[in-house]
PDB file of C-alpha atoms in Angstrom:
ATOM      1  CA  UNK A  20      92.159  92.532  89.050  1.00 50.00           C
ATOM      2  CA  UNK A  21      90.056  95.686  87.673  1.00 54.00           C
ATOM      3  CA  UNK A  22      89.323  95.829  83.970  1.00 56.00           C
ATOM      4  CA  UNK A  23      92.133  98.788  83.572  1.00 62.00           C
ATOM      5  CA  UNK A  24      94.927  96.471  85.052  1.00 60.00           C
ATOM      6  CA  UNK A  25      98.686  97.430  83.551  1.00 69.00           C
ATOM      7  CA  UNK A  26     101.709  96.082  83.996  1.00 87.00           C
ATOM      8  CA  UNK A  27     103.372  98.758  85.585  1.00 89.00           C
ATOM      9  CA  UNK A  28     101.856 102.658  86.230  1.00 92.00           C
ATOM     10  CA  UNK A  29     102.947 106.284  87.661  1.00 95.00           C
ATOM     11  CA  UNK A  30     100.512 107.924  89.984  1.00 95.00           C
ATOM     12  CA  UNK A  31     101.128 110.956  90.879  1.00 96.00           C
ATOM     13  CA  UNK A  32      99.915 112.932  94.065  1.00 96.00           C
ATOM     14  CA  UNK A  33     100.018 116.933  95.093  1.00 92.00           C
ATOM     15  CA  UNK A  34     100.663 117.584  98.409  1.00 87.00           C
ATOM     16  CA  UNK A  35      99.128 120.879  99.168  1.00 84.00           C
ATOM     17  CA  UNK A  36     101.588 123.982 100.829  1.00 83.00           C
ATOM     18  CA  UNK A  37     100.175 124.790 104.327  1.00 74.00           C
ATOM     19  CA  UNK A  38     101.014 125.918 107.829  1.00 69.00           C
ATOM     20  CA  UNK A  39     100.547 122.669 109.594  1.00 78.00           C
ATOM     21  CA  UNK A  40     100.197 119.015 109.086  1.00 83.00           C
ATOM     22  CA  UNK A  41      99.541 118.831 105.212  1.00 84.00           C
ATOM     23  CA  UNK A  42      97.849 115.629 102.836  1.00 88.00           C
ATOM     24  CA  UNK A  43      98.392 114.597  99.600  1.00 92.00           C
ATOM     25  CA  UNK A  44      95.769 113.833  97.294  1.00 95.00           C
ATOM     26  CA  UNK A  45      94.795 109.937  97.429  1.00 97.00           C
ATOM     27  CA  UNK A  46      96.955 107.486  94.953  1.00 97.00           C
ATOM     28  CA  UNK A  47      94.941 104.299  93.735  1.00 96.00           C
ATOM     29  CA  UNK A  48      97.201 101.339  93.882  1.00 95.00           C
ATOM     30  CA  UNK A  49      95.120  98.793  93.681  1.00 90.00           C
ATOM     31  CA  UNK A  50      96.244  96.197  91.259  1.00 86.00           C
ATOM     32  CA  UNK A  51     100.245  96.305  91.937  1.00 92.00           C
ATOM     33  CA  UNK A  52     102.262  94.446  94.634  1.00 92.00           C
ATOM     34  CA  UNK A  53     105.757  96.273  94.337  1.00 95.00           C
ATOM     35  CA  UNK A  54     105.321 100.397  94.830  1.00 96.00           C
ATOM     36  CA  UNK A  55     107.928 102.725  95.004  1.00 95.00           C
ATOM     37  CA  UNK A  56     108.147 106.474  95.686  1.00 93.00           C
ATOM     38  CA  UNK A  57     109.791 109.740  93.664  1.00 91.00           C
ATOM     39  CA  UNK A  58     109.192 112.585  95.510  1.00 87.00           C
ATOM     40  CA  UNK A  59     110.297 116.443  94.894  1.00 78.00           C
ATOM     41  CA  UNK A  60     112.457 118.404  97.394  1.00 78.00           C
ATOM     42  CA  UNK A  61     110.208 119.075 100.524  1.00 75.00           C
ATOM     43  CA  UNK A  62     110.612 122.061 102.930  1.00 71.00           C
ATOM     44  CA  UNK A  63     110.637 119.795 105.913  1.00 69.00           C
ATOM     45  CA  UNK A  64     110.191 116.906 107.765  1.00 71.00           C
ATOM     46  CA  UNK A  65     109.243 113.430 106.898  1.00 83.00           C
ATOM     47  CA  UNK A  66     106.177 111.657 104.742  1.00 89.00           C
ATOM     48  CA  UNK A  67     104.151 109.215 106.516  1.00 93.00           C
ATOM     49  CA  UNK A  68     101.028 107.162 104.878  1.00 96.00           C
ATOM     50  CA  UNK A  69      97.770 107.676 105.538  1.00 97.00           C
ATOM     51  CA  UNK A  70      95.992 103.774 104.314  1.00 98.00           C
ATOM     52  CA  UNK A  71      92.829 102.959 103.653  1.00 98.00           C
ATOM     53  CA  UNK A  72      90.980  99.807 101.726  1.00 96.00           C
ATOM     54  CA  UNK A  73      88.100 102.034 100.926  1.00 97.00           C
ATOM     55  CA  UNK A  74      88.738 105.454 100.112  1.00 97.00           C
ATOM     56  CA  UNK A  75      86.821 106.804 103.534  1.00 97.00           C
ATOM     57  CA  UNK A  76      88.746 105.680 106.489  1.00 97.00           C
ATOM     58  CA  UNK A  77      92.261 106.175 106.606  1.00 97.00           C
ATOM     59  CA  UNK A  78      94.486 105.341 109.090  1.00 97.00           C
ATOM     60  CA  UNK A  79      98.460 106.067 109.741  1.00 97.00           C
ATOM     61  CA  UNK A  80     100.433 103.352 108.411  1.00 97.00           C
ATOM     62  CA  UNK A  81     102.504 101.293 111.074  1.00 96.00           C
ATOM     63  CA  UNK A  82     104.734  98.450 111.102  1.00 91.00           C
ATOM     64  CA  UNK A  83     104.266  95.123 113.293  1.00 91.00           C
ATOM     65  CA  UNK A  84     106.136  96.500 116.761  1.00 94.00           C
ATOM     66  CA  UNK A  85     103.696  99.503 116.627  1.00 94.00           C
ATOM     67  CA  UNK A  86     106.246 102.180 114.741  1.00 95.00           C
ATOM     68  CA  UNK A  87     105.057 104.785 112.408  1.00 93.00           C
ATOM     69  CA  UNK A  88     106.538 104.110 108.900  1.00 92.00           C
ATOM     70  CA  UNK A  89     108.130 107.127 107.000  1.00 89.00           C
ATOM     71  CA  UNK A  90     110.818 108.336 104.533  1.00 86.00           C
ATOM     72  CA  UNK A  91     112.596 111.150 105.458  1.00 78.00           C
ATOM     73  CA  UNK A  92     112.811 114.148 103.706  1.00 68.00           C
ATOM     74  CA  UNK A  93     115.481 115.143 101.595  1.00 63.00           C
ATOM     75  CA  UNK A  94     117.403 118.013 100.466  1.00 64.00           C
ATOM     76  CA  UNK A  95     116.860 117.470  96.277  1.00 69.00           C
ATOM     77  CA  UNK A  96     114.488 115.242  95.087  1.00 80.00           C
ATOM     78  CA  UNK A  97     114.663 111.574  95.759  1.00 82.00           C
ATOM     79  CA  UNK A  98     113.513 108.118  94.858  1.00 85.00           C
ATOM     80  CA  UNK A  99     112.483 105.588  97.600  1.00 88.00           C
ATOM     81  CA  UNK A 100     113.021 102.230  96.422  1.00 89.00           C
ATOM     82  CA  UNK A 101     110.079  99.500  97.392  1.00 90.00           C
ATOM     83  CA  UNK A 102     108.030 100.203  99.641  1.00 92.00           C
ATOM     84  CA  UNK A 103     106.797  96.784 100.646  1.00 92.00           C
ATOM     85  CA  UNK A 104     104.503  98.023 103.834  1.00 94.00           C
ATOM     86  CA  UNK A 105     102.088  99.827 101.058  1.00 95.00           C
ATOM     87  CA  UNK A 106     100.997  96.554  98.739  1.00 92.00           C
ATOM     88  CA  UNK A 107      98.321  95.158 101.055  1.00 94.00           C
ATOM     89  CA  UNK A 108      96.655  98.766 100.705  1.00 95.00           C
ATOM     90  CA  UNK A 109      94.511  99.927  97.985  1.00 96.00           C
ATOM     91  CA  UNK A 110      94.434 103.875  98.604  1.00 98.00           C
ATOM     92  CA  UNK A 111      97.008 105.752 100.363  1.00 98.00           C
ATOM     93  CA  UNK A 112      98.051 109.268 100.724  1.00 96.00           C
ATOM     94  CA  UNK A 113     101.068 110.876 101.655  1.00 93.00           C
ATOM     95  CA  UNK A 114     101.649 113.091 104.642  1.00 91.00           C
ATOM     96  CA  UNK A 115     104.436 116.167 105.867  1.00 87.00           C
ATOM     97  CA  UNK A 116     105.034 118.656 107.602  1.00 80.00           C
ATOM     98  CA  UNK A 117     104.745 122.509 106.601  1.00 76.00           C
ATOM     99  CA  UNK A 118     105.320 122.666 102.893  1.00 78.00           C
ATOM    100  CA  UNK A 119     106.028 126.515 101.624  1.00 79.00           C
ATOM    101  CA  UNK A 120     104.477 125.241  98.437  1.00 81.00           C
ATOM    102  CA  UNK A 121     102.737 122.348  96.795  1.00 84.00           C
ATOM    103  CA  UNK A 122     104.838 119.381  95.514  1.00 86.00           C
ATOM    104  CA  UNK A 123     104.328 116.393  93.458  1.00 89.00           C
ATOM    105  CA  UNK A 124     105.435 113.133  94.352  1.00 91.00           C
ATOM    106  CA  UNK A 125     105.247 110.030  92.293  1.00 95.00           C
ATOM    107  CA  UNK A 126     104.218 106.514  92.896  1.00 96.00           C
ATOM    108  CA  UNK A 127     106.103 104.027  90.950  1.00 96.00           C
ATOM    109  CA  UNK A 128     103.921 100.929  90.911  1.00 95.00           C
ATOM    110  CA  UNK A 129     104.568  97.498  89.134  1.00 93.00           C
ATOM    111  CA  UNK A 130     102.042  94.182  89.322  1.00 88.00           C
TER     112      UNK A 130
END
């Protein structure tokens, strides 16, 4: 565990407006197993995770048959309870669709 370690955090992420494919900024969960997600009304689509275990390489998050993990996207805003696929990762960042303007989101992260 790093010398900052808490009990339980909010990290929150801005994912930019744009015209195509659009990234969050990167979340830093490292010290907490159990990570949920809040997340503001989007424009469209779904989120998806972008992983990575150093901050460099990321790669699309996918589950053991091969599937592309994601939340859809809601109407209002909406909290995603646990999302167990995201504790072995360190740094992760959020992707959508075409967003008509940036948005916050919220991880909700407890050790």
């Amino acid at each position: 565990m790093s010398g900052t370690w808490k009990e339980h955090d909010i990290i929150p992420v801005t994912i930019a407006s744009g015209t195509a494919v659009t990234t969050s900024s990167v979340a830093d969960l490292a010290d907490y197993s159990k990570i949920g997600l809040i997340c503001a009304t989007l424009t469209t689509g779904s989120i998806s995770f972008d992983v990575s275990g150093d901050n460099i390489s990321f790669y699309r998050l996918k589950g053991s048959d091969g599937t592309e993990l994601k939340v859809g996207a809601t109407t209002g805003s909406a909290a995603f309870a646990e999302i167990p696929a995201l504790a072995p990762w360190r740094y992760v960042k959020l992707v959508t669709a075409t967003q008509a303007a940036a948005r916050t989101a919220q991880f909700v992260c407890k050790s």
